[in-house]
Coordinates of C-alpha atoms in Angstrom, one line a residue:
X1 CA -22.8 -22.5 1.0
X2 CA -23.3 -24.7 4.2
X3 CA -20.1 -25.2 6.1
X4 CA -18.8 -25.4 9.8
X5 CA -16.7 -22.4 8.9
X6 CA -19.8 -20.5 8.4
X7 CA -20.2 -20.5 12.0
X8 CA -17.2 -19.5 12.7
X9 CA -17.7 -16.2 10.1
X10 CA -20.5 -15.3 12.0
X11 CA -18.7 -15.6 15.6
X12 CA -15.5 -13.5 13.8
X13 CA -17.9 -11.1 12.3
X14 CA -19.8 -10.3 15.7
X15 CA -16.6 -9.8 17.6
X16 CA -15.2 -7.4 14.8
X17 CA -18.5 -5.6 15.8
X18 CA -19.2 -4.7 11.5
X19 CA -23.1 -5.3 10.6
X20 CA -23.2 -8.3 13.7
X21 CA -27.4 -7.2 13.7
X22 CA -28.9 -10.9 12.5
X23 CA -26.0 -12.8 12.3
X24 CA -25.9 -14.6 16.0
X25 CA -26.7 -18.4 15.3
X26 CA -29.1 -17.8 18.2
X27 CA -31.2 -15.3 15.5
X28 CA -31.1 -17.5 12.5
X29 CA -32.4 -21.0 11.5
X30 CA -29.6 -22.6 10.3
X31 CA -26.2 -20.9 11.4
X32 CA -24.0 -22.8 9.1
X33 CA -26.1 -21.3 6.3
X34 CA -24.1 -18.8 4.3
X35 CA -27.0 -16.4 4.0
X36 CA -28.0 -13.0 2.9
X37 CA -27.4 -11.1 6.0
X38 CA -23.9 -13.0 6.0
X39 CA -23.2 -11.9 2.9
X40 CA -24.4 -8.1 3.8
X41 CA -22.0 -8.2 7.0
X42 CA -19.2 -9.5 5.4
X43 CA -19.6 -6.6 2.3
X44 CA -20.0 -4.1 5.1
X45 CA -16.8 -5.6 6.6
X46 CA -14.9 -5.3 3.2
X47 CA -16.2 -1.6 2.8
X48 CA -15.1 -0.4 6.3
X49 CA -11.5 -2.0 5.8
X50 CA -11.0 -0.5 2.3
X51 CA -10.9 -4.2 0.6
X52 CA -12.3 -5.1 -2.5
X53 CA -16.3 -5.2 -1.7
X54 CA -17.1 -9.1 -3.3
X55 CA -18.7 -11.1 -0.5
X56 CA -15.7 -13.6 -0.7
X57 CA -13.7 -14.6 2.6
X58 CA -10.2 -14.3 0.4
X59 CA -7.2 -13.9 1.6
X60 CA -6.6 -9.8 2.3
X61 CA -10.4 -10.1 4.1
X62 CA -8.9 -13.1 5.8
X63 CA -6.5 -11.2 7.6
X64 CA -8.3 -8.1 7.9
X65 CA -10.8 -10.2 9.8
X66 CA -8.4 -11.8 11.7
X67 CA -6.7 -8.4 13.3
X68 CA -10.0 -7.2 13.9
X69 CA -10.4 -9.6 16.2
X70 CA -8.7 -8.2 18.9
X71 CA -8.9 -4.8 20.9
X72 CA -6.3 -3.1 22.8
X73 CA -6.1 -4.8 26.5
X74 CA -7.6 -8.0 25.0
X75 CA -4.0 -9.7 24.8
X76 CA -0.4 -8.6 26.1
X77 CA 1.6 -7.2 23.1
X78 CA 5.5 -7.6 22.5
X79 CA 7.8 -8.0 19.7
X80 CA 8.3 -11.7 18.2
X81 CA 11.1 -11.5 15.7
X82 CA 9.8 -14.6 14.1
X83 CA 6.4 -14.1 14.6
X84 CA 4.8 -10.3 15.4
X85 CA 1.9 -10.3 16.6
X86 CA -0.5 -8.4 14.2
X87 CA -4.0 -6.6 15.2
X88 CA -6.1 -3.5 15.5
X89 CA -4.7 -3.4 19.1
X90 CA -1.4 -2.9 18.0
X91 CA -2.1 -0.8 15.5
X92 CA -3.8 1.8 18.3
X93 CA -1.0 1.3 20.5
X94 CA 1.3 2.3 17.6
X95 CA -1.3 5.5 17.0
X96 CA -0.7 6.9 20.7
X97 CA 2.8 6.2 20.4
X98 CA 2.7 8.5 17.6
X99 CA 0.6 11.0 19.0
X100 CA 3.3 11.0 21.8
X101 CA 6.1 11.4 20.0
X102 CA 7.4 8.2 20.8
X103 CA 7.1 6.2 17.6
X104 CA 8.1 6.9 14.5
X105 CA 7.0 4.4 11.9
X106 CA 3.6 3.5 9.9
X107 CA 0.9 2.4 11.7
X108 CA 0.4 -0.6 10.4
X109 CA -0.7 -2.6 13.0
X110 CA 2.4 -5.1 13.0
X111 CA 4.3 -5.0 16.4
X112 CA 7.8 -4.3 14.9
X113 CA 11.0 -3.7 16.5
X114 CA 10.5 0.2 16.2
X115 CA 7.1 -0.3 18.1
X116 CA 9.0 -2.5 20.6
X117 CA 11.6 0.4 20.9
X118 CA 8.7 3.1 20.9
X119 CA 7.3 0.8 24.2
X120 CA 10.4 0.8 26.1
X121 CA 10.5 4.6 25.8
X122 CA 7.5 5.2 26.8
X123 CA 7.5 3.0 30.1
X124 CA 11.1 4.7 31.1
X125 CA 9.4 8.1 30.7
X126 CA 6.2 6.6 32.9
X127 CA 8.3 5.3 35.5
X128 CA 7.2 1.1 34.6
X129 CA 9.5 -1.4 34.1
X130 CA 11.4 -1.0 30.6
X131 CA 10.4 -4.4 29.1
X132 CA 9.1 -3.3 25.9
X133 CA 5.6 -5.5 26.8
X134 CA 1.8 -3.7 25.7
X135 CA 0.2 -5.2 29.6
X136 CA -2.4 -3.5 31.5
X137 CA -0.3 -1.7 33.8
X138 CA 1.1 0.2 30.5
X139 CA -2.5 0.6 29.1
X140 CA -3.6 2.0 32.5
X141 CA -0.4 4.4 32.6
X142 CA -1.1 5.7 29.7
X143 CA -4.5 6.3 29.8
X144 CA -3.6 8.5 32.8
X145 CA -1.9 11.0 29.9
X146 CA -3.9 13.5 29.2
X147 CA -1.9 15.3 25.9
X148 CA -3.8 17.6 23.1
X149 CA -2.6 16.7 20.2
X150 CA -4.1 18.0 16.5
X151 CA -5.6 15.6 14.3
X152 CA -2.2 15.8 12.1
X153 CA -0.8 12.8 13.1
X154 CA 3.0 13.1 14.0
X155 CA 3.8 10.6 11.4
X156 CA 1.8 12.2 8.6
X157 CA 4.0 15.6 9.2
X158 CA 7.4 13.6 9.6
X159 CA 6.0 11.8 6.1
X160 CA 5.8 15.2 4.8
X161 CA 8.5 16.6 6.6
X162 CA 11.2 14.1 4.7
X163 CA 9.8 15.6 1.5
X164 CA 10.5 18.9 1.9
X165 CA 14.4 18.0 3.1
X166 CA 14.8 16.4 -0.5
X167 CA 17.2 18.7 -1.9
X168 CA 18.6 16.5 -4.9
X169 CA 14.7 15.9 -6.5
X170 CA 15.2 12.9 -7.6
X171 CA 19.4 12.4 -7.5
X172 CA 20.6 9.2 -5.5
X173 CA 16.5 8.4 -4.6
X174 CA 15.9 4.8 -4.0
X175 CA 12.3 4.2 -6.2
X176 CA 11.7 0.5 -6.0
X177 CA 10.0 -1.3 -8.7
X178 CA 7.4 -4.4 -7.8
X179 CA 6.3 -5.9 -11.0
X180 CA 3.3 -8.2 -10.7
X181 CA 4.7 -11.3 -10.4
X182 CA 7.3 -10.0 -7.5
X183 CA 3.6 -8.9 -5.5
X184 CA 2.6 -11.9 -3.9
X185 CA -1.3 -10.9 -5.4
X186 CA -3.5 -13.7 -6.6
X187 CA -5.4 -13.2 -10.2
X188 CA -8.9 -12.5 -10.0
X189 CA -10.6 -15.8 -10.6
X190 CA -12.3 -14.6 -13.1
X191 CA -9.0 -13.7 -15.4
X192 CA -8.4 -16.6 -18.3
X193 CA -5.2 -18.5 -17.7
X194 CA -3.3 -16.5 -20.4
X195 CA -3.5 -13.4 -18.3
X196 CA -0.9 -14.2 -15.7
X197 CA 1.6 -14.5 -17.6
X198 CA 0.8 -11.6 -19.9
X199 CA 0.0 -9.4 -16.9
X200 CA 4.2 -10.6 -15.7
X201 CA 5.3 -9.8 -19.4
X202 CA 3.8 -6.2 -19.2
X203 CA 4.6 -4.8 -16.0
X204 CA 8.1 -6.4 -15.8
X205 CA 8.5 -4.4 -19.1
X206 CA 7.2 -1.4 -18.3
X207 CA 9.1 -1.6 -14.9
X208 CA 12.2 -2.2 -16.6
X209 CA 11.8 0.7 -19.1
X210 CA 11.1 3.0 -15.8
X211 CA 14.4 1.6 -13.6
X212 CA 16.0 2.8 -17.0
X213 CA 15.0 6.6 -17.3
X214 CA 15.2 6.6 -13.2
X215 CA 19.1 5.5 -14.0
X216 CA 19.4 7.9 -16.5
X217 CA 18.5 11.2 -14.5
X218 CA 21.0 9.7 -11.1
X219 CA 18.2 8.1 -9.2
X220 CA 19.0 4.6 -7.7
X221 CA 16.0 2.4 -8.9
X222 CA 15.9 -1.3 -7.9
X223 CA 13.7 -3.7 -9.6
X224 CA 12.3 -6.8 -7.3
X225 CA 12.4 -10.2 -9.0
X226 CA 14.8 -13.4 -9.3
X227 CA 15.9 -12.8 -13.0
X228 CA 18.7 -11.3 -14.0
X229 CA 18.2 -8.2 -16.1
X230 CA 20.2 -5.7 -18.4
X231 CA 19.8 -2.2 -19.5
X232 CA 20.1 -1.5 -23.1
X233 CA 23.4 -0.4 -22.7
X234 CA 24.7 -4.0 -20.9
X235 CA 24.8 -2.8 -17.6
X236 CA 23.2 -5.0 -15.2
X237 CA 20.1 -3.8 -13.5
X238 CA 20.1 -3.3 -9.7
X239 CA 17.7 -6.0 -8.4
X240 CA 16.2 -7.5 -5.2
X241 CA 15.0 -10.9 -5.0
X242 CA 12.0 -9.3 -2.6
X243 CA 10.4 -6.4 -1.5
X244 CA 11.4 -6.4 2.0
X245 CA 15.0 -7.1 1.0
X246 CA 14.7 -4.3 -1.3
X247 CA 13.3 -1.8 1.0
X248 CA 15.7 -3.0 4.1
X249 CA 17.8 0.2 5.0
X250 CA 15.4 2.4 2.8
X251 CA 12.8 3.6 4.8
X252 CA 12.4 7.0 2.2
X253 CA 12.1 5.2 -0.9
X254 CA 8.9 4.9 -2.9
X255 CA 7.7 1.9 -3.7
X256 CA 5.7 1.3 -7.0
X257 CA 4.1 -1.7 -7.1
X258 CA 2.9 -2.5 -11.2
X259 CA -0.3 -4.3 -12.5
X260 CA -2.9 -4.6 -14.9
X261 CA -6.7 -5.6 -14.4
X262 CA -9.0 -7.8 -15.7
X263 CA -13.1 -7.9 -15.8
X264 CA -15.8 -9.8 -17.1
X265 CA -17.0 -6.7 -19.1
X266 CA -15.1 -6.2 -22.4
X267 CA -16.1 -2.6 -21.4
X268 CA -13.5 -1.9 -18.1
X269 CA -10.9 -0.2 -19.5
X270 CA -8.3 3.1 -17.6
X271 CA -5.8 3.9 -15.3
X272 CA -5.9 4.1 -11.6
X273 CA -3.6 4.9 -8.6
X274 CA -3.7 3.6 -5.0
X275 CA -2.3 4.3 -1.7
X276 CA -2.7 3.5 2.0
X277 CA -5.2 5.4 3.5
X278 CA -9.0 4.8 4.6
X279 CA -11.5 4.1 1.8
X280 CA -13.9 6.7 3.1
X281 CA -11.2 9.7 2.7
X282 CA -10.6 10.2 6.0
X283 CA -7.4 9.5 6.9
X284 CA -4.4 9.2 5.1
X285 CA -1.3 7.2 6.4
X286 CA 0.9 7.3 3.6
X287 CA 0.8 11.6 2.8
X288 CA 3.5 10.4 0.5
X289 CA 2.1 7.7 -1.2
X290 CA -1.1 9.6 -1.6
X291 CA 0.8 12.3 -3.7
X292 CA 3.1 10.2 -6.0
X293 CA -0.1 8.3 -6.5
X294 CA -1.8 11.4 -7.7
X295 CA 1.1 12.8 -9.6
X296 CA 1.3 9.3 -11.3
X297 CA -2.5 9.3 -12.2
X298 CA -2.5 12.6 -14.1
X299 CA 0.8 12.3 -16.0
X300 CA -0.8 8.5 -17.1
X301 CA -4.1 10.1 -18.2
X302 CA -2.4 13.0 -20.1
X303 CA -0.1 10.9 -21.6
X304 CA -1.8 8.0 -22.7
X305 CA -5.5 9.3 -23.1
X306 CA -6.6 6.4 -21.0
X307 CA -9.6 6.5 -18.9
X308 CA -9.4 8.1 -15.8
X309 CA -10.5 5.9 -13.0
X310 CA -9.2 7.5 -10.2
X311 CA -6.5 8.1 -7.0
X312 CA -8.0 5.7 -4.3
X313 CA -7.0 5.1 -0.7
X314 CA -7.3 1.2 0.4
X315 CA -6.2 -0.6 3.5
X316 CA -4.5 -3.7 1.0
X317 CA -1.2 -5.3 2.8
X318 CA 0.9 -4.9 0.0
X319 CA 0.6 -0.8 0.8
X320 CA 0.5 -1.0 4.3
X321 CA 3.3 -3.5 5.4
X322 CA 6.4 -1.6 4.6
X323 CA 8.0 1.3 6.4
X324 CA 8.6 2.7 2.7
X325 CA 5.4 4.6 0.9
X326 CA 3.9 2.4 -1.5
X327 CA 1.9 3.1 -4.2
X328 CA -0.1 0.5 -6.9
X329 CA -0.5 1.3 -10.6
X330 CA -2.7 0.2 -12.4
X331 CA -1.7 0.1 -16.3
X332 CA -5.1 -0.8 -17.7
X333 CA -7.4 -4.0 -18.4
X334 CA -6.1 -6.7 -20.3
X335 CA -9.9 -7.8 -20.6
X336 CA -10.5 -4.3 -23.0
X337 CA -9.6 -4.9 -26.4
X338 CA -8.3 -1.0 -26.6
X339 CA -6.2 -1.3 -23.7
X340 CA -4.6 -4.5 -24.2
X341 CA -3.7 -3.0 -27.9
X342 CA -2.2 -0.4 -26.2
X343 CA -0.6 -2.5 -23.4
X344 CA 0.9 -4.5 -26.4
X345 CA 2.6 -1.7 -27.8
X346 CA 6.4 -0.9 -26.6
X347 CA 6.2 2.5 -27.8
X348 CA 2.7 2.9 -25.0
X349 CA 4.7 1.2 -22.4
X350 CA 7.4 3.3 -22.6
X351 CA 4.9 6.1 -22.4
X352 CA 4.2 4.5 -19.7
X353 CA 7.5 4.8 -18.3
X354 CA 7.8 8.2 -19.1
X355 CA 4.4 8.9 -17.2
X356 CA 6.1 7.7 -14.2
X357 CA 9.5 9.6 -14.5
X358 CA 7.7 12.5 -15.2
X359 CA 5.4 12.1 -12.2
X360 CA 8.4 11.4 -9.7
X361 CA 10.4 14.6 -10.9
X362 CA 7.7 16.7 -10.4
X363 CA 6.6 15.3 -6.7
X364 CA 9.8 15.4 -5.8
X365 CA 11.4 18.9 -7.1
X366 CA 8.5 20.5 -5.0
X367 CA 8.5 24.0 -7.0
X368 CA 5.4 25.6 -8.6
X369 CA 4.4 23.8 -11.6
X370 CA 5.3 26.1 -14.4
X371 CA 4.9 23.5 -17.3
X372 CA 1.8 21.8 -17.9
X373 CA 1.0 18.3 -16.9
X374 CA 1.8 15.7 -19.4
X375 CA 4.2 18.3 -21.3
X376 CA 7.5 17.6 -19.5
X377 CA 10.0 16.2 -22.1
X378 CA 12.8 13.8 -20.8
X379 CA 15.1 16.3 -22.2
X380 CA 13.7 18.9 -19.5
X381 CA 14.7 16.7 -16.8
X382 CA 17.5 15.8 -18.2
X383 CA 18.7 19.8 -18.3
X384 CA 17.4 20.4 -14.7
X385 CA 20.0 17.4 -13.5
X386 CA 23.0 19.3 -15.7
X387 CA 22.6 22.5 -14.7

């Protein structure tokens, strides 16, 4: 690959100071040249920012290379309705605020309104001029804090915090359902064309069947999409046409975001979980989303027998941007001739379902397992929400 934009990768790369050792065009023959020290750098890059590791410049790399472009005191920050500004430096801001107890949302690097608010607070408490703008009078005045504060982050124990005031398990939760084609995620180019719309049929099923057993025990699913869907019993089924409209007003819901996989091997086949967090296991954002993720992935495994592939944190947009935990399923590979039998099958996908229910009750009920996992019968739940 030879390209003008090649140039520009390098420059990006350099500033976002990940693997910038051979990559100046002053070091390298032809700087347009999309070569193997590129391609190392931009892996690095991938690995670091808890992306998928393929060498490609695609979209979620895009805009992880674009905030990483900026550090705090490079730019004034302020909220813009219309258009927030979005970076690294606004994600640190949003970590002291935090650490201060001034801000109260995910750090997600997106200078929201709460951020804005969290500002404003902070420079009335410092004696600045309440105007809600990230300038270098505010960096300076802050820096000036000196504050011990454990490497808990405050929003990590508010996360868990909400948990433990769940009193009603499950009764009157808001669990929002994304199916695949409600996501905004591409296919992997290497998917046949047939697998989009198979991939929409399947977890638009399987989120359907879930929103139905939620229902059933008092919970207040929603599923995201335009269509207009019915429970087996006529009712209409509570839907939004988007995820932020569905999440507006609902900052302790869960979000479960549906998919299947696809790879060149006929061999790829199992389950896996996601959640926000950094690749290397070091920190977790989401203390929520890391443990529905985890309750998910076992009740799946147990009750499906499909391959374990594990509970991963990733830095992906679709689990970051949202004041609600999310968490990404993965219901197997539609490239595996076993899966895709399975996948198939309503009787697996409402396993499936089931996995999920069962997952959510225990999470949220908080008590010492005493049955166990993949054993729960709906008729268990059922009796713990008639009691």
């Amino acid at each position: 690959m030879t390209d003008r934009r090649v140039v520009g990768l390098r420059d990006r790369l350099i500033r976002a100071c990940e693997g910038a050792a051979g990559l100046s065009p002053d070091t390298v023959t032809d700087p347009s040249h999309f070569d193997e020290a590129l391609d190392g750098a931009l892996r690095t890059f991938q690995q670091n920012k808890g992306l998928i590791v393929d060498g490609v410049l695609g979209p979620e790399t895009e805009t992880a290379l674009t905030q990483a472009q900026y550090t705090l005191g490079d730019r004034p920050l302020y909220f813009d309705a219309e258009h927030p500004l979005r970076g690294e430096d606004v994600e640190r801001i949003q970590a002291n605020l935090s650490r201060l107890g001034f801000y109260y949302g995910h750090l997600n690097g997106v200078f929201c309104r709460k951020t804005h608010y969290a500002v404003v607070e902070l420079q009335e408490n410092l004696g600045l001029e309440p105007n809600g703008v990230v300038d270098l009078d505010t960096i300076a005045a802050l820096a000036r804090i000196n504050k011990n504060i454990t490497s808990s982050k405050a929003y990590s124990l508010r996360d868990y915090a909400r948990l433990e005031q769940a009193t009603n398990a499950l009764k009157q939760r808001v669990i929002i359902l994304l199916p695949w084609a409600s996501s905004g995620q591409a296919v992997s180019p290497s998917a046949p064309e047939q697998f989009t719309g198979d991939q929409e049929r399947i977890t638009t099923d399987v989120a359907l069947r879930t929103y139905e057993l939620l229902n059933n025990v008092g919970a207040s699913p929603i599923v995201v999409g335009t269509e207009n869907y019915t429970t087996k019993a006529g009712e209409p089924v509570r839907t939004a046409e988007t995820k932020a409209i569905a999440t507006d007003g609902h900052s302790d819901a869960l979000v479960l975001t549906l998919h299947c996989d696809w790879n060149t091997s006929g061999s790829a086949n199992g389950v896996a979980t996601y959640y926000w967090g950094n690749q290397d296991g070091t920190e977790t954002y989401s203390p929520i989303g890391e443990m529905a993720a985890r309750y998910i992935l076992k009740e799946l495994v147990s009750r499906t027998g499909a391959q374990d592939l594990g509970c991963h944190a990733r830095q992906w947009e679709l689990l970051r941007y949202s004041d609600a935990p999310t968490v990404w399923v993965d219901l197997g590979y539609l490239s595996s001739s076993s899966d895709s039998g399975q996948l198939e099958d309503p009787e697996h996908r409402e396993r499936l379902a089931e996995s999920i229910l069962c997952a959510l009750q225990r999470m949220f009920v908080q008590s010492n397992d005493t049955v166990a996992t993949g054993t729960m019968s709906l008729s268990d739940i059922e009796a713990y929400y008639n009691k």
